[in-house]
Amino acid sequence: MKNQVFSYIPAVLRTNKEWYIEFNYCDRTGKMRRSRKYLNCAIKRLPTMKAKREYASHELQVINQKLMNGWTPERDVVAFANPKSATTWREVFVRYSLYLRELEDSGELRHAGALTYASNIGILEDWIKREKVPDKKERKKKVVRETESLMDEPMVDYERLKRENDRIAYIYELDEDAVKAWLMWGMEEREAGQTTLHNYRRWMSSFGTWCVERGYLKENPASGVAVPTIGHKPKRRKDNLQSVYIDERTRKMIFEYFERNNKQMLLACYMCYYLLIRPKEMMQIRVGHFHVKESLVYIPTEISKTEKAAWVTLPDCVTRLMVDLGTLDHPSDWLVFDKDLKPAPPSTHINIGNAIRDRWVVMRDALGLSRNVWFYHLKHTGITDMVYKIAPRQVQLQARHSSLAMTERYMRDAPPKASEEIKRIE
């Protein structure tokens, strides 16, 4: 990795006992190395001293031009062993971004997954280019990075785009040390938490595998890298379930607020609390997925987070609200929610949860609730409330959990309630 202001010292011609060209270059670790190219074998066949000097001068110009373009002898060694490893990182990033686009277009990768992978490759690009880390409030804004702008250009001279300040120039320099430095930068500069760092490392392993499969790298650079520790052990997810439970009094306040102010949002709350449907799934569900006569809702594979189709039970209270709103009167291929949480034609742009989040924040401020109360907590609360009233197996099917053990974890967070059987013991 280059970490110096200059990356080479121009070549000079030496003509003492032997003729050779000498220059210094910055290696992958940031240290300056001396290198020589001997000319004796090439010039001994030339008849005159003038011809020898002209040849040596030409070779000197060639080497200096190559050094200006970022060339190093190390690159020739690596390129000889694996020509594709000497590809610039920009070209590899562009090809990876096009690969993500193809996966999304073919349906093999969900839109949310493609956005996450594209964000990670962008963060890695920021580290390589030593970009200033934006404020946390600014990070949500869309940033068009250099590699993204190059995706639709048919002919690009990637060598010309190399910059002196870049931490690496070629993809083979993305080694284990570079991955460690990137993770440390994420922890110290971007102030990423332990979970985010694990996500970075997991993605890097996936990206490294992709590079190995296509011949850009010989080994996965993330295979031997551990996530840096922030200084405390992260809380296990099951220990956080207690904090997401919305008590009955607060839940009634929320439902009554939306009953008065926004019944479409109340329907979204009902679907999260009673149907246990996730917000991103909710924004893609269609009128035809509701089978009212059978009191069932079909969650197809293409919108399910688990990518498994399933049927969940439709409570009567949800059906009555949908009838009251006229939701079921629309064509079967219409979305149940658009950006205004109203039914919309199938060509409508799918809003990934922003409509729900914005209205939830307004309600939370109006009722004076804690900022730690989120819309998604209705799903956790619904499972917790059901698990003591209904057979756990039925709750597992409604929540589409992979195992009964996952469902039973919610039992310890249910409000304390005396057992009628134990009360009657004599």
CSV table of C-alpha atoms in Angstrom, one decimal:
chain,number,residue,atom,x,y,z
A,1,MET,CA,0.0,0.0,0.0
A,2,LYS,CA,1.3,3.4,-0.9
A,3,ASN,CA,1.4,5.9,1.9
A,4,GLN,CA,4.0,8.4,0.6
A,5,VAL,CA,3.7,11.6,-1.3
A,6,PHE,CA,5.8,10.3,-4.1
A,7,SER,CA,6.0,6.8,-5.4
A,8,TYR,CA,9.3,6.8,-7.4
A,9,ILE,CA,12.6,8.6,-8.0
A,10,PRO,CA,13.2,9.1,-11.8
A,11,ALA,CA,15.5,6.8,-13.6
A,12,VAL,CA,19.1,7.8,-14.4
A,13,LEU,CA,21.7,6.2,-16.7
A,14,ARG,CA,25.0,4.9,-15.3
A,15,THR,CA,27.9,4.2,-17.6
A,16,ASN,CA,30.8,3.2,-15.4
A,17,LYS,CA,32.1,-0.3,-15.8
A,18,GLU,CA,28.7,-1.5,-16.8
A,19,TRP,CA,25.8,0.3,-18.5
A,20,TYR,CA,22.6,0.2,-16.5
A,21,ILE,CA,19.5,2.3,-15.7
A,22,GLU,CA,18.9,2.9,-12.0
A,23,PHE,CA,15.6,4.0,-10.3
A,24,ASN,CA,13.8,3.9,-7.0
A,25,TYR,CA,10.1,2.9,-6.6
A,26,CYS,CA,7.6,2.6,-3.7
A,27,ASP,CA,6.7,-1.1,-3.1
A,28,ARG,CA,3.4,-2.4,-1.7
A,29,THR,CA,4.4,-1.9,1.9
A,30,GLY,CA,5.2,1.8,1.3
A,31,LYS,CA,9.0,1.4,1.4
A,32,MET,CA,11.3,2.8,-1.3
A,33,ARG,CA,13.2,0.1,-3.3
A,34,ARG,CA,16.1,0.5,-5.7
A,35,SER,CA,16.1,-1.4,-9.0
A,36,ARG,CA,18.4,-1.6,-11.9
A,37,LYS,CA,18.0,-2.6,-15.6
A,38,TYR,CA,21.3,-3.7,-17.1
A,39,LEU,CA,21.9,-2.8,-20.8
A,40,ASN,CA,25.3,-4.5,-21.6
A,41,CYS,CA,23.8,-7.5,-23.5
A,42,ALA,CA,21.6,-5.2,-25.6
A,43,ILE,CA,24.2,-2.5,-26.5
A,44,LYS,CA,27.2,-4.7,-27.2
A,45,ARG,CA,25.9,-5.5,-30.6
A,46,LEU,CA,25.6,-1.8,-31.5
A,47,PRO,CA,28.5,-0.6,-33.7
A,48,THR,CA,29.0,3.0,-32.4
A,49,MET,CA,29.0,4.8,-29.1
A,50,LYS,CA,26.4,7.2,-30.5
A,51,ALA,CA,24.0,4.3,-31.3
A,52,LYS,CA,24.6,2.9,-27.8
A,53,ARG,CA,23.7,6.2,-26.1
A,54,GLU,CA,20.6,6.7,-28.3
A,55,TYR,CA,19.4,3.2,-27.3
A,56,ALA,CA,20.1,3.8,-23.6
A,57,SER,CA,18.4,7.2,-23.8
A,58,HIS,CA,15.3,5.6,-25.4
A,59,GLU,CA,15.1,2.9,-22.7
A,60,LEU,CA,15.5,5.7,-20.0
A,61,GLN,CA,12.5,7.6,-21.4
A,62,VAL,CA,10.4,4.4,-21.6
A,63,ILE,CA,11.1,3.5,-17.9
A,64,ASN,CA,10.4,7.1,-16.7
A,65,GLN,CA,7.1,7.1,-18.6
A,66,LYS,CA,6.1,3.8,-17.1
A,67,LEU,CA,7.0,5.0,-13.6
A,68,MET,CA,4.9,8.1,-14.1
A,69,ASN,CA,1.9,5.8,-15.0
A,70,GLY,CA,2.3,3.8,-11.7
A,71,TRP,CA,4.4,0.9,-13.0
A,72,THR,CA,6.7,-1.0,-10.7
A,73,PRO,CA,8.9,-4.1,-11.2
A,74,GLU,CA,6.6,-5.9,-8.7
A,75,ARG,CA,3.7,-5.6,-11.1
A,76,ASP,CA,5.7,-7.3,-13.8
A,77,VAL,CA,6.4,-10.2,-11.5
A,78,VAL,CA,2.8,-10.6,-10.4
A,79,ALA,CA,1.5,-10.2,-14.0
A,80,PHE,CA,3.8,-12.9,-15.2
A,81,ALA,CA,2.4,-15.3,-12.6
A,82,ASN,CA,-1.2,-14.2,-13.0
A,83,PRO,CA,-1.8,-11.6,-15.8
A,84,LYS,CA,-5.3,-10.7,-14.5
A,85,SER,CA,-4.0,-9.8,-11.0
A,86,ALA,CA,-2.4,-6.7,-12.5
A,87,THR,CA,-5.8,-5.3,-13.4
A,88,THR,CA,-6.5,-1.9,-11.9
A,89,TRP,CA,-8.9,-1.9,-8.9
A,90,ARG,CA,-11.2,0.5,-10.7
A,91,GLU,CA,-11.7,-1.9,-13.6
A,92,VAL,CA,-12.4,-4.8,-11.2
A,93,PHE,CA,-14.9,-2.7,-9.2
A,94,VAL,CA,-16.7,-1.7,-12.3
A,95,ARG,CA,-16.9,-5.3,-13.5
A,96,TYR,CA,-18.2,-6.4,-10.0
A,97,SER,CA,-20.8,-3.6,-10.1
A,98,LEU,CA,-22.0,-4.8,-13.5
A,99,TYR,CA,-22.1,-8.4,-12.1
A,100,LEU,CA,-24.4,-7.2,-9.3
A,101,ARG,CA,-26.7,-5.5,-11.8
A,102,GLU,CA,-26.9,-8.7,-13.8
A,103,LEU,CA,-27.8,-10.7,-10.7
A,104,GLU,CA,-30.5,-8.2,-9.8
A,105,ASP,CA,-32.0,-8.1,-13.3
A,106,SER,CA,-32.1,-12.0,-13.4
A,107,GLY,CA,-33.8,-12.2,-10.0
A,108,GLU,CA,-31.0,-14.1,-8.4
A,109,LEU,CA,-30.3,-11.1,-6.0
A,110,ARG,CA,-32.9,-9.0,-4.3
A,111,HIS,CA,-32.8,-5.2,-4.7
A,112,ALA,CA,-32.0,-4.7,-1.0
A,113,GLY,CA,-29.0,-7.1,-1.3
A,114,ALA,CA,-27.7,-5.4,-4.4
A,115,LEU,CA,-27.9,-2.0,-2.7
A,116,THR,CA,-26.0,-3.4,0.3
A,117,TYR,CA,-23.2,-4.9,-1.8
A,118,ALA,CA,-23.0,-1.7,-3.9
A,119,SER,CA,-22.7,0.4,-0.7
A,120,ASN,CA,-19.9,-1.8,0.6
A,121,ILE,CA,-17.9,-1.6,-2.7
A,122,GLY,CA,-18.4,2.2,-2.5
A,123,ILE,CA,-17.1,2.3,1.1
A,124,LEU,CA,-14.0,0.3,0.0
A,125,GLU,CA,-13.5,2.7,-2.8
A,126,ASP,CA,-13.6,5.7,-0.4
A,127,TRP,CA,-10.9,4.0,1.7
A,128,ILE,CA,-8.7,3.4,-1.3
A,129,LYS,CA,-9.0,7.0,-2.6
A,130,ARG,CA,-8.6,8.4,1.0
A,131,GLU,CA,-12.0,10.2,0.7
A,132,LYS,CA,-13.1,12.3,3.6
A,133,VAL,CA,-15.6,10.4,5.8
A,134,PRO,CA,-19.0,12.2,5.6
A,135,ASP,CA,-21.0,13.2,8.7
A,136,LYS,CA,-23.4,10.5,9.8
A,137,LYS,CA,-26.4,12.6,8.7
A,138,GLU,CA,-24.8,13.0,5.2
A,139,ARG,CA,-24.2,9.3,4.7
A,140,LYS,CA,-27.8,8.6,3.8
A,141,LYS,CA,-27.6,10.9,0.8
A,142,LYS,CA,-27.0,9.2,-2.6
A,143,VAL,CA,-23.3,9.5,-3.7
A,144,VAL,CA,-22.4,8.7,-7.3
A,145,ARG,CA,-18.8,7.4,-7.0
A,146,GLU,CA,-16.3,7.2,-9.8
A,147,THR,CA,-16.6,3.5,-10.5
A,148,GLU,CA,-20.4,3.8,-10.7
A,149,SER,CA,-20.1,6.6,-13.3
A,150,LEU,CA,-17.8,4.4,-15.4
A,151,MET,CA,-20.2,1.5,-15.6
A,152,ASP,CA,-22.0,2.6,-18.8
A,153,GLU,CA,-18.9,3.7,-20.6
A,154,PRO,CA,-17.8,1.1,-23.2
A,155,MET,CA,-14.1,2.1,-23.5
A,156,VAL,CA,-12.2,3.3,-20.5
A,157,ASP,CA,-8.5,3.8,-20.0
A,158,TYR,CA,-8.2,2.7,-16.4
A,159,GLU,CA,-4.5,3.2,-16.3
A,160,ARG,CA,-5.0,6.9,-17.0
A,161,LEU,CA,-7.3,7.2,-14.0
A,162,LYS,CA,-4.7,6.1,-11.5
A,163,ARG,CA,-4.0,8.7,-8.8
A,164,GLU,CA,-0.9,9.1,-6.7
A,165,ASN,CA,-2.9,9.4,-3.5
A,166,ASP,CA,-4.7,6.0,-3.9
A,167,ARG,CA,-3.8,3.4,-1.3
A,168,ILE,CA,-3.5,0.7,-3.9
A,169,ALA,CA,-3.3,0.7,-7.7
A,170,TYR,CA,-3.9,-2.9,-8.8
A,171,ILE,CA,-6.2,-5.5,-7.5
A,172,TYR,CA,-3.4,-7.8,-6.4
A,173,GLU,CA,-2.5,-5.2,-3.7
A,174,LEU,CA,-5.9,-5.9,-2.0
A,175,ASP,CA,-4.3,-8.4,0.3
A,176,GLU,CA,-4.8,-9.4,3.9
A,177,ASP,CA,-3.0,-6.3,5.3
A,178,ALA,CA,-5.2,-4.1,3.1
A,179,VAL,CA,-8.4,-5.8,4.4
A,180,LYS,CA,-7.2,-5.3,8.0
A,181,ALA,CA,-6.5,-1.7,7.4
A,182,TRP,CA,-9.9,-1.2,5.7
A,183,LEU,CA,-11.7,-2.7,8.7
A,184,MET,CA,-9.7,-0.5,11.2
A,185,TRP,CA,-10.5,2.5,9.1
A,186,GLY,CA,-14.2,1.5,9.2
A,187,MET,CA,-14.0,1.2,13.0
A,188,GLU,CA,-12.0,4.4,13.7
A,189,GLU,CA,-13.1,6.8,11.0
A,190,ARG,CA,-16.6,5.7,10.1
A,191,GLU,CA,-17.3,4.7,13.8
A,192,ALA,CA,-18.8,1.4,12.7
A,193,GLY,CA,-20.2,-0.9,15.4
A,194,GLN,CA,-19.2,-4.5,15.9
A,195,THR,CA,-22.2,-5.8,13.9
A,196,THR,CA,-21.4,-3.5,10.9
A,197,LEU,CA,-17.7,-4.6,11.0
A,198,HIS,CA,-18.8,-8.2,10.8
A,199,ASN,CA,-21.0,-7.3,7.9
A,200,TYR,CA,-18.1,-5.6,6.2
A,201,ARG,CA,-15.9,-8.6,6.7
A,202,ARG,CA,-18.6,-11.0,5.5
A,203,TRP,CA,-19.0,-9.0,2.3
A,204,MET,CA,-15.3,-8.8,1.8
A,205,SER,CA,-15.1,-12.6,1.9
A,206,SER,CA,-17.8,-12.8,-0.7
A,207,PHE,CA,-16.1,-10.2,-2.9
A,208,GLY,CA,-12.7,-12.0,-2.5
A,209,THR,CA,-14.3,-15.3,-3.6
A,210,TRP,CA,-15.7,-13.5,-6.7
A,211,CYS,CA,-12.2,-12.2,-7.5
A,212,VAL,CA,-10.6,-15.6,-7.0
A,213,GLU,CA,-13.2,-17.3,-9.2
A,214,ARG,CA,-12.5,-14.8,-12.0
A,215,GLY,CA,-8.7,-15.0,-11.7
A,216,TYR,CA,-8.1,-11.6,-10.3
A,217,LEU,CA,-6.7,-12.9,-7.0
A,218,LYS,CA,-4.9,-16.2,-6.1
A,219,GLU,CA,-6.3,-16.3,-2.6
A,220,ASN,CA,-9.2,-14.7,-0.7
A,221,PRO,CA,-7.7,-11.8,1.2
A,222,ALA,CA,-10.4,-12.0,3.9
A,223,SER,CA,-9.9,-15.6,4.7
A,224,GLY,CA,-7.4,-15.1,7.6
A,225,VAL,CA,-8.7,-11.7,8.8
A,226,ALA,CA,-10.5,-11.3,12.1
A,227,VAL,CA,-12.9,-8.4,12.9
A,228,PRO,CA,-11.2,-5.8,15.2
A,229,THR,CA,-12.7,-5.6,18.6
A,230,ILE,CA,-14.1,-2.3,19.7
A,231,GLY,CA,-13.5,-2.9,23.4
A,232,HIS,CA,-16.6,-4.7,24.6
A,233,LYS,CA,-18.4,-7.8,23.7
A,234,PRO,CA,-21.5,-7.1,21.5
A,235,LYS,CA,-24.8,-8.0,23.0
A,236,ARG,CA,-26.3,-11.1,21.7
A,237,ARG,CA,-29.5,-10.6,19.7
A,238,LYS,CA,-31.6,-12.6,22.0
A,239,ASP,CA,-30.6,-10.4,24.9
A,240,ASN,CA,-32.1,-7.4,23.1
A,241,LEU,CA,-35.6,-8.8,22.7
A,242,GLN,CA,-36.7,-7.4,26.0
A,243,SER,CA,-36.1,-3.8,24.8
A,244,VAL,CA,-38.3,-4.2,21.7
A,245,TYR,CA,-41.5,-5.2,23.5
A,246,ILE,CA,-44.3,-2.5,23.3
A,247,ASP,CA,-46.5,-2.8,26.3
A,248,GLU,CA,-50.3,-3.1,25.9
A,249,ARG,CA,-51.0,0.5,27.1
A,250,THR,CA,-48.5,2.0,24.6
A,251,ARG,CA,-49.8,-0.3,21.8
A,252,LYS,CA,-53.4,0.8,22.3
A,253,MET,CA,-52.3,4.5,22.2
A,254,ILE,CA,-50.5,3.9,18.9
A,255,PHE,CA,-53.5,2.1,17.3
A,256,GLU,CA,-56.0,4.7,18.6
A,257,TYR,CA,-53.8,7.5,17.2
A,258,PHE,CA,-53.8,6.0,13.7
A,259,GLU,CA,-57.5,5.1,14.0
A,260,ARG,CA,-58.1,8.9,14.3
A,261,ASN,CA,-55.4,10.2,11.9
A,262,ASN,CA,-54.4,7.6,9.3
A,263,LYS,CA,-56.3,4.3,8.9
A,264,GLN,CA,-54.0,3.3,6.1
A,265,MET,CA,-51.1,3.4,8.5
A,266,LEU,CA,-53.3,1.5,11.0
A,267,LEU,CA,-53.6,-1.3,8.4
A,268,ALA,CA,-49.8,-1.4,8.2
A,269,CYS,CA,-49.6,-1.7,12.0
A,270,TYR,CA,-52.2,-4.5,12.0
A,271,MET,CA,-50.3,-6.4,9.3
A,272,CYS,CA,-47.1,-6.1,11.3
A,273,TYR,CA,-48.6,-7.0,14.6
A,274,TYR,CA,-51.2,-9.6,13.6
A,275,LEU,CA,-49.8,-11.0,10.4
A,276,LEU,CA,-46.2,-10.6,11.4
A,277,ILE,CA,-45.2,-9.4,8.0
A,278,ARG,CA,-42.0,-7.4,7.7
A,279,PRO,CA,-42.1,-3.8,6.4
A,280,LYS,CA,-40.2,-4.5,3.2
A,281,GLU,CA,-42.5,-7.5,2.5
A,282,MET,CA,-45.5,-5.4,3.3
A,283,MET,CA,-44.6,-2.7,0.7
A,284,GLN,CA,-44.5,-5.4,-2.0
A,285,ILE,CA,-47.6,-7.4,-1.1
A,286,ARG,CA,-50.6,-7.3,-3.5
A,287,VAL,CA,-54.4,-7.4,-3.2
A,288,GLY,CA,-54.5,-10.8,-4.8
A,289,HIS,CA,-52.4,-12.3,-2.0
A,290,PHE,CA,-55.3,-11.9,0.4
A,291,HIS,CA,-57.7,-14.9,0.3
A,292,VAL,CA,-60.5,-13.6,2.5
A,293,LYS,CA,-62.8,-16.5,2.2
A,294,GLU,CA,-60.2,-18.9,3.6
A,295,SER,CA,-58.8,-16.2,6.0
A,296,LEU,CA,-55.3,-16.7,4.6
A,297,VAL,CA,-52.6,-14.5,3.1
A,298,TYR,CA,-50.0,-15.8,0.7
A,299,ILE,CA,-46.4,-14.6,1.0
A,300,PRO,CA,-44.7,-15.5,-2.3
A,301,THR,CA,-41.1,-16.4,-2.7
A,302,GLU,CA,-40.1,-13.2,-4.5
A,303,ILE,CA,-41.0,-10.9,-1.7
A,304,SER,CA,-40.3,-13.1,1.3
A,305,LYS,CA,-37.1,-12.3,3.2
A,306,THR,CA,-36.4,-16.0,3.7
A,307,GLU,CA,-37.1,-16.6,0.0
A,308,LYS,CA,-39.6,-19.3,1.0
A,309,ALA,CA,-43.3,-19.1,0.1
A,310,ALA,CA,-45.7,-19.4,3.0
A,311,TRP,CA,-49.4,-19.0,4.1
A,312,VAL,CA,-50.3,-17.0,7.2
A,313,THR,CA,-53.7,-16.6,8.9
A,314,LEU,CA,-55.7,-13.4,8.3
A,315,PRO,CA,-57.5,-12.3,11.5
A,316,ASP,CA,-61.0,-10.9,11.2
A,317,CYS,CA,-60.1,-7.5,12.6
A,318,VAL,CA,-57.6,-7.0,9.7
A,319,THR,CA,-60.2,-8.2,7.2
A,320,ARG,CA,-62.8,-5.7,8.6
A,321,LEU,CA,-60.3,-2.8,8.4
A,322,MET,CA,-59.4,-3.7,4.8
A,323,VAL,CA,-63.1,-3.8,3.8
A,324,ASP,CA,-63.7,-0.5,5.6
A,325,LEU,CA,-60.9,1.1,3.6
A,326,GLY,CA,-62.0,-0.5,0.3
A,327,THR,CA,-58.5,-2.1,-0.2
A,328,LEU,CA,-60.0,-5.4,-1.5
A,329,ASP,CA,-62.1,-3.7,-4.2
A,330,HIS,CA,-59.0,-3.0,-6.3
A,331,PRO,CA,-57.6,-5.4,-9.0
A,332,SER,CA,-55.6,-8.4,-7.7
A,333,ASP,CA,-52.3,-7.3,-9.2
A,334,TRP,CA,-52.4,-3.9,-7.4
A,335,LEU,CA,-50.0,-3.1,-4.6
A,336,VAL,CA,-51.7,-2.7,-1.2
A,337,PHE,CA,-49.4,0.2,-0.3
A,338,ASP,CA,-47.8,3.0,-2.4
A,339,LYS,CA,-45.8,6.0,-1.1
A,340,ASP,CA,-49.0,7.3,0.4
A,341,LEU,CA,-49.9,3.9,1.8
A,342,LYS,CA,-52.8,3.6,-0.6
A,343,PRO,CA,-53.5,0.8,-3.2
A,344,ALA,CA,-51.6,1.5,-6.5
A,345,PRO,CA,-51.3,-0.1,-9.9
A,346,PRO,CA,-48.6,-2.8,-10.5
A,347,SER,CA,-46.3,-0.3,-12.3
A,348,THR,CA,-46.0,1.9,-9.2
A,349,HIS,CA,-42.4,2.3,-7.8
A,350,ILE,CA,-42.0,0.2,-4.7
A,351,ASN,CA,-41.1,2.3,-1.7
A,352,ILE,CA,-38.9,0.4,0.7
A,353,GLY,CA,-40.4,1.3,4.0
A,354,ASN,CA,-39.9,5.1,3.9
A,355,ALA,CA,-43.6,5.8,3.9
A,356,ILE,CA,-44.1,3.8,7.0
A,357,ARG,CA,-41.1,5.1,8.9
A,358,ASP,CA,-41.9,8.8,8.3
A,359,ARG,CA,-45.5,8.4,9.6
A,360,TRP,CA,-44.3,6.4,12.5
A,361,VAL,CA,-41.9,9.2,13.6
A,362,VAL,CA,-44.7,11.8,13.4
A,363,MET,CA,-46.8,9.6,15.7
A,364,ARG,CA,-44.0,8.9,18.1
A,365,ASP,CA,-43.3,12.6,18.5
A,366,ALA,CA,-47.0,13.4,18.9
A,367,LEU,CA,-47.5,10.8,21.7
A,368,GLY,CA,-44.2,11.6,23.3
A,369,LEU,CA,-42.8,8.1,23.0
A,370,SER,CA,-39.2,7.1,23.2
A,371,ARG,CA,-37.1,7.2,20.0
A,372,ASN,CA,-36.2,3.5,20.7
A,373,VAL,CA,-39.8,2.5,19.9
A,374,TRP,CA,-39.8,1.4,16.2
A,375,PHE,CA,-42.4,0.2,13.8
A,376,TYR,CA,-40.7,-3.2,13.4
A,377,HIS,CA,-41.1,-3.8,17.2
A,378,LEU,CA,-44.8,-4.4,16.5
A,379,LYS,CA,-43.8,-7.7,15.0
A,380,HIS,CA,-41.7,-8.7,18.0
A,381,THR,CA,-44.6,-7.6,20.3
A,382,GLY,CA,-47.1,-9.6,18.2
A,383,ILE,CA,-45.1,-12.8,18.5
A,384,THR,CA,-44.6,-12.2,22.3
A,385,ASP,CA,-48.3,-11.6,22.9
A,386,MET,CA,-49.4,-14.6,20.8
A,387,VAL,CA,-47.0,-17.1,22.3
A,388,TYR,CA,-48.7,-17.3,25.7
A,389,LYS,CA,-52.2,-17.4,24.2
A,390,ILE,CA,-51.8,-19.7,21.2
A,391,ALA,CA,-49.9,-23.0,20.7
A,392,PRO,CA,-46.2,-22.1,19.9
A,393,ARG,CA,-46.4,-24.2,16.8
A,394,GLN,CA,-49.2,-22.0,15.4
A,395,VAL,CA,-47.2,-18.9,16.2
A,396,GLN,CA,-44.1,-20.4,14.5
A,397,LEU,CA,-46.2,-20.8,11.3
A,398,GLN,CA,-47.6,-17.3,11.5
A,399,ALA,CA,-44.1,-15.8,12.1
A,400,ARG,CA,-42.5,-18.1,9.5
A,401,HIS,CA,-39.7,-19.0,11.9
A,402,SER,CA,-37.3,-21.7,10.8
A,403,SER,CA,-37.6,-23.5,14.2
A,404,LEU,CA,-39.9,-23.8,17.2
A,405,ALA,CA,-36.9,-22.8,19.4
A,406,MET,CA,-36.8,-19.4,17.8
A,407,THR,CA,-40.4,-18.8,18.6
A,408,GLU,CA,-40.1,-20.0,22.2
A,409,ARG,CA,-37.4,-17.4,22.8
A,410,TYR,CA,-40.2,-14.8,23.0
A,411,MET,CA,-41.9,-16.5,25.9
A,412,ARG,CA,-39.6,-15.1,28.5
A,413,ASP,CA,-40.4,-11.6,27.3
A,414,ALA,CA,-44.2,-11.9,27.6
A,415,PRO,CA,-45.8,-9.9,30.5
A,416,PRO,CA,-45.9,-11.9,33.8
A,417,LYS,CA,-49.2,-13.8,34.1
A,418,ALA,CA,-50.3,-16.2,36.8
A,419,SER,CA,-51.0,-19.8,35.8
A,420,GLU,CA,-54.7,-20.7,36.3
A,421,GLU,CA,-53.7,-24.4,36.8
A,422,ILE,CA,-51.3,-23.6,39.5
A,423,LYS,CA,-53.7,-21.2,41.2
A,424,ARG,CA,-56.2,-24.1,41.6
A,425,ILE,CA,-53.8,-26.4,43.2
A,426,GLU,CA,-55.0,-27.6,46.7
